[in-house]
XYZ file of C-alpha atoms in Angstrom:
363
model
C 42.991 -13.717 -19.772
C 41.853 -14.349 -16.346
C 43.209 -10.935 -15.556
C 40.847 -9.390 -18.407
C 37.914 -11.085 -16.905
C 38.868 -10.082 -13.533
C 38.975 -6.371 -14.849
C 35.974 -6.700 -16.995
C 33.521 -8.151 -14.047
C 34.753 -5.319 -11.849
C 34.104 -2.614 -14.480
C 30.613 -3.813 -15.552
C 29.903 -4.440 -11.721
C 30.494 -0.544 -10.313
C 28.133 1.184 -12.734
C 25.164 -0.569 -11.047
C 26.346 0.341 -7.426
C 26.758 3.931 -8.657
C 23.653 4.248 -10.247
C 21.999 2.666 -7.372
C 23.313 5.154 -5.273
C 22.510 8.272 -7.167
C 18.544 6.861 -7.528
C 18.761 7.156 -3.356
C 20.296 10.374 -3.298
C 17.667 11.689 -5.981
C 15.052 9.841 -4.473
C 16.035 11.508 -0.846
C 16.788 15.155 -2.605
C 13.270 15.299 -3.929
C 11.513 13.917 -0.724
C 13.244 16.737 0.988
C 12.328 19.505 -1.600
C 8.551 18.141 -1.178
C 8.972 18.458 2.535
C 10.102 21.897 2.936
C 7.307 22.560 0.549
C 4.837 20.444 2.259
C 5.794 22.311 5.743
C 5.426 25.541 4.042
C 1.694 24.570 2.956
C 0.729 22.961 5.885
C 1.553 26.419 7.739
C 0.087 28.610 5.157
C -3.229 26.665 4.456
C -6.289 26.054 7.163
C -9.638 27.674 7.662
C -7.719 31.224 7.545
C -5.280 31.098 4.695
C -1.921 33.419 5.205
C -0.265 33.849 2.034
C 3.341 31.852 1.663
C 5.541 35.052 1.572
C 3.792 36.528 4.827
C 4.675 32.760 6.443
C 8.016 33.482 5.315
C 8.065 36.580 6.766
C 6.469 35.710 10.025
C 8.797 32.547 10.507
C 11.753 34.791 9.637
C 10.802 37.070 12.471
C 10.148 34.389 14.996
C 13.604 32.856 14.587
C 15.566 35.889 14.130
C 13.988 38.409 16.935
C 12.505 40.552 14.045
C 9.777 42.736 14.694
C 5.950 42.980 12.882
C 3.126 45.789 12.979
C 0.438 45.518 15.433
C -1.949 44.709 12.601
C -0.187 41.373 12.308
C -0.180 39.947 15.493
C -3.302 37.377 14.579
C -1.628 36.434 11.504
C 1.556 35.624 13.341
C 0.323 33.995 15.905
C -1.958 31.926 13.956
C 1.649 30.951 11.988
C 4.168 30.637 15.088
C 1.767 29.885 17.822
C -0.792 27.352 16.267
C 0.311 26.035 12.864
C 4.158 25.806 13.126
C 4.134 23.334 15.946
C 1.523 21.163 14.830
C 3.157 20.831 11.194
C 6.395 20.153 12.601
C 5.026 17.252 15.141
C 3.249 15.915 11.950
C 6.600 15.713 10.570
C 8.194 14.195 13.573
C 5.260 11.669 14.267
C 5.127 10.534 10.765
C 8.621 10.208 10.520
C 8.978 8.040 13.667
C 6.164 6.066 12.658
C 7.298 5.132 9.600
C 10.828 4.176 10.892
C 9.607 2.008 13.634
C 7.481 0.269 11.272
C 10.575 -0.826 8.896
C 12.735 -1.961 12.398
C 9.248 -3.724 13.624
C 8.484 -5.731 10.342
C 12.171 -6.687 10.279
C 12.252 -7.717 13.902
C 8.803 -9.892 13.687
C 9.099 -10.912 9.949
C 5.838 -9.842 9.372
C 4.852 -7.546 6.373
C 1.611 -6.913 8.273
C 3.224 -5.418 11.559
C 3.226 -1.992 11.849
C 4.501 0.152 15.263
C 1.044 -1.049 17.234
C 1.111 -4.646 16.929
C 2.855 -5.305 20.045
C -0.028 -3.300 22.415
C 1.680 -0.360 23.170
C -0.148 1.758 21.364
C -3.443 -0.008 23.671
C -1.439 0.433 26.604
C -1.049 4.129 25.705
C -4.589 4.538 25.085
C -5.474 3.195 28.618
C -3.538 5.534 30.409
C -4.780 8.670 28.063
C -8.276 6.837 28.812
C -7.654 7.237 32.532
C -6.902 11.272 32.549
C -9.604 12.035 30.098
C -12.636 10.161 32.343
C -11.120 10.687 35.527
C -9.091 12.959 35.654
C -5.702 10.950 36.614
C -2.495 13.236 36.891
C -4.685 15.814 36.986
C -2.065 18.222 38.784
C 0.081 17.855 35.720
C -2.191 19.853 33.741
C -1.464 20.082 30.188
C 0.866 17.198 30.577
C -1.307 15.030 31.997
C -2.367 13.068 29.015
C 1.348 13.060 27.622
C 2.645 11.349 31.120
C -0.147 9.085 31.503
C -0.256 7.960 27.768
C 3.733 7.253 28.064
C 3.296 5.064 31.630
C 0.680 3.444 29.936
C 2.825 2.341 27.190
C 5.922 1.651 29.496
C 3.624 -0.805 31.577
C 2.582 -2.513 27.975
C 5.747 -3.086 27.111
C 7.252 -4.404 30.002
C 4.061 -7.072 30.336
C 4.776 -7.954 26.662
C 8.336 -8.649 27.018
C 7.936 -10.377 30.538
C 5.058 -12.589 28.524
C 7.228 -13.093 25.341
C 10.618 -13.905 26.995
C 11.507 -17.255 27.489
C 14.644 -19.537 27.639
C 15.003 -19.288 24.276
C 14.838 -15.773 24.046
C 11.785 -13.747 22.147
C 10.849 -15.554 18.781
C 8.700 -13.396 16.073
C 5.754 -15.279 16.306
C 5.304 -15.746 20.173
C 6.128 -11.866 20.353
C 3.581 -11.208 17.743
C 0.647 -13.173 19.575
C 1.533 -12.094 22.795
C 1.314 -8.458 21.649
C -2.089 -9.104 19.614
C -3.126 -10.966 22.937
C -2.813 -7.684 25.094
C -3.779 -5.487 22.701
C -7.149 -6.589 22.954
C -6.870 -6.946 26.615
C -5.837 -3.205 27.201
C -8.925 -2.275 24.811
C -10.968 -3.971 27.200
C -9.871 -2.043 29.994
C -10.081 1.223 28.384
C -13.861 0.236 27.012
C -14.796 -0.356 30.717
C -13.127 2.953 31.639
C -15.309 4.659 29.027
C -18.286 2.525 30.337
C -17.787 4.052 33.388
C -17.389 7.547 32.563
C -19.363 9.913 34.337
C -20.575 11.852 31.406
C -20.914 11.140 27.903
C -18.101 13.876 26.487
C -15.623 11.783 27.950
C -16.278 8.979 25.401
C -16.480 10.938 22.425
C -12.903 12.960 23.863
C -11.571 9.284 24.230
C -12.909 8.216 20.320
C -11.288 11.362 18.856
C -7.733 10.927 20.581
C -7.530 7.421 20.083
C -8.013 8.015 16.074
C -5.160 10.010 16.034
C -5.280 14.153 16.438
C -2.517 17.072 16.415
C -5.091 19.392 17.693
C -2.964 19.838 20.876
C 0.317 20.187 19.393
C 2.350 23.301 20.946
C 6.074 23.931 21.348
C 6.390 22.123 24.648
C 5.329 18.427 22.799
C 8.057 18.733 20.378
C 11.479 18.231 21.722
C 11.228 15.182 23.482
C 9.250 13.452 20.385
C 11.661 14.604 18.368
C 14.699 13.526 20.101
C 13.420 10.258 20.141
C 12.826 9.780 16.576
C 16.242 11.248 15.802
C 18.004 8.809 17.914
C 15.675 6.052 16.971
C 16.709 6.987 13.088
C 20.495 6.809 14.175
C 20.439 3.898 15.891
C 18.606 1.804 13.014
C 20.638 3.575 10.497
C 23.850 1.974 12.183
C 22.343 -1.240 12.436
C 20.939 -1.563 8.861
C 23.269 -4.416 7.957
C 22.070 -6.531 10.983
C 18.259 -5.577 9.934
C 18.875 -7.085 6.836
C 20.268 -10.058 7.870
C 17.264 -10.511 11.129
C 14.991 -10.574 8.356
C 16.126 -13.463 6.886
C 15.521 -15.630 9.812
C 17.003 -16.263 12.894
C 19.154 -19.255 11.684
C 20.627 -16.985 8.680
C 21.517 -14.409 11.285
C 23.060 -16.920 13.506
C 25.447 -18.220 10.523
C 26.177 -14.748 9.640
C 27.601 -13.805 13.529
C 24.241 -11.726 14.191
C 22.578 -12.686 17.780
C 19.330 -12.500 16.423
C 18.162 -12.681 20.190
C 19.763 -9.933 21.737
C 19.259 -7.675 18.736
C 15.424 -8.413 18.747
C 15.785 -7.427 22.131
C 17.202 -3.909 21.844
C 14.932 -3.579 18.905
C 12.030 -4.346 21.053
C 12.934 -1.579 23.968
C 13.707 1.038 21.295
C 10.680 0.831 19.207
C 8.353 0.743 22.309
C 9.965 3.720 23.849
C 9.413 5.706 20.609
C 6.088 4.460 19.969
C 4.850 5.344 23.505
C 6.369 8.806 22.970
C 4.693 9.174 19.573
C 1.146 7.906 20.651
C 1.188 10.400 23.761
C 1.482 13.515 21.439
C -0.682 12.644 18.556
C -3.003 9.362 19.577
C -3.023 6.100 17.840
C -2.330 7.014 14.344
C -3.138 4.116 11.864
C -1.441 2.603 8.740
C 1.753 5.159 8.517
C 4.204 2.620 9.959
C 2.117 -0.229 7.920
C 2.207 1.232 4.445
C 4.953 3.636 4.241
C 7.717 1.285 4.498
C 6.354 -1.281 2.033
C 6.032 1.979 -0.441
C 9.750 2.929 0.227
C 10.912 -0.601 -0.780
C 9.194 -0.442 -4.151
C 11.135 2.511 -5.158
C 14.299 2.210 -3.378
C 14.765 -1.594 -2.618
C 14.689 -3.716 0.229
C 18.358 -3.115 1.679
C 17.309 -1.093 4.938
C 20.194 1.335 4.750
C 18.180 2.746 1.842
C 14.822 2.366 3.179
C 15.846 3.915 6.478
C 17.120 7.002 4.216
C 13.833 7.356 2.594
C 11.109 6.191 4.775
C 11.195 9.253 7.760
C 11.001 11.734 4.666
C 7.807 9.803 3.038
C 6.077 9.320 6.399
C 6.656 13.399 7.412
C 5.498 14.241 3.753
C 2.148 11.976 4.274
C 1.032 12.854 7.545
C 1.653 16.614 7.027
C -0.624 16.512 4.079
C -3.427 13.963 5.885
C -3.271 16.289 9.000
C -3.856 19.355 6.431
C -7.216 17.565 4.795
C -8.013 16.817 8.644
C -8.428 20.165 9.335
C -9.570 21.945 6.679
C -11.933 19.242 4.905
C -14.787 20.039 6.911
C -13.344 23.300 8.743
C -14.180 24.682 11.231
C -14.668 20.973 12.598
C -11.500 18.609 12.437
C -11.616 15.098 11.399
C -9.585 12.459 13.264
C -6.257 12.088 12.028
C -6.604 8.244 11.860
C -9.401 8.379 9.536
C -7.712 10.311 6.821
C -4.602 8.004 7.180
C -6.986 4.966 6.820
C -9.036 6.044 3.910
C -5.632 6.644 2.034
C -3.884 3.498 4.079
C -6.307 1.342 2.966
C -6.654 1.283 -0.527
C -2.982 1.770 -0.896
C -2.250 -1.671 1.057
C -4.396 -3.469 -0.550
C -2.940 -2.435 -4.323
C 0.426 -3.263 -2.840
C -0.860 -7.034 -1.433
C -2.671 -6.854 -5.688
C 1.142 -5.886 -7.016
C 2.384 -9.263 -8.698
C 5.289 -10.388 -7.256
C 5.271 -8.346 -4.211
C 6.189 -9.669 -0.732
C 7.982 -7.622 2.073
C 10.124 -5.925 -0.756
C 10.991 -9.174 -2.459
C 8.962 -12.058 -4.443
């Protein structure tokens, strides 16, 4: 009898597991198709519309070394030199911010955490502001802004790490409080730099960059950001079980053999580096890392293995369309990307908060 009950238990417990895997596979497949379609739409649409068949032909020619007619040079340049790197950068930044948001929410056990809660974004903004206002690193040319933003993010992460560390390690509450406090400090420094700007145009440029923009995207800005996001996804996916344990608290983690302090330290270094690189190429794009993880948890559950498989695709799709709206809504003028993400993110997040029983993917 006992054997019969055991067999019955095994048989009835397998279908839900298969069903969960099938659902995850279906979600990933659908989002992958949507992402490909979104990329093609992002390249084709804009102030100058390029037919989809021409987009595919231009991309094929660029990738295979094919030829185009002389009267197609303008369309080819728009597709390959301007829109393709911009759309791909939107994919990278959207995926990266979503994944980093998942990691930080687990690291600090706070549903309101996002990639900028630790002050890294504000530090990067100080570096970028120094370039725009005073021409720091002008000798680096088009890379001056990225280098300064990365250095600012590095300095900010070092300060947050030093201030939040103690003999007992970095606790989630101390990490968040130190990050928020230093973020305000960096914003004050940035305001002083803007106040001392020798001309008014610098302040407008700084404000536009701070709200996020992919207008400066080029092929040179893609490789490092893409590599950082891929490494981040791989590392976090490998530690998905540890993230599940960490999100339940340090005591639970210790009882299950996970060193919460060491894991939190590694996550802090990883997310700081990736956030700095993403801010350097896109500015401070808000709400992607805050909202996307919650939306994904509603669809696939709170398991980090599943969330990390879906969040990059969801974030990439969202930012591609947000960027498309930002550059076409008032064309030829371009709205800051952060304006679009905030207009979408605020009502979505409020809806999530009002959703009965939802809290950080649970109840």
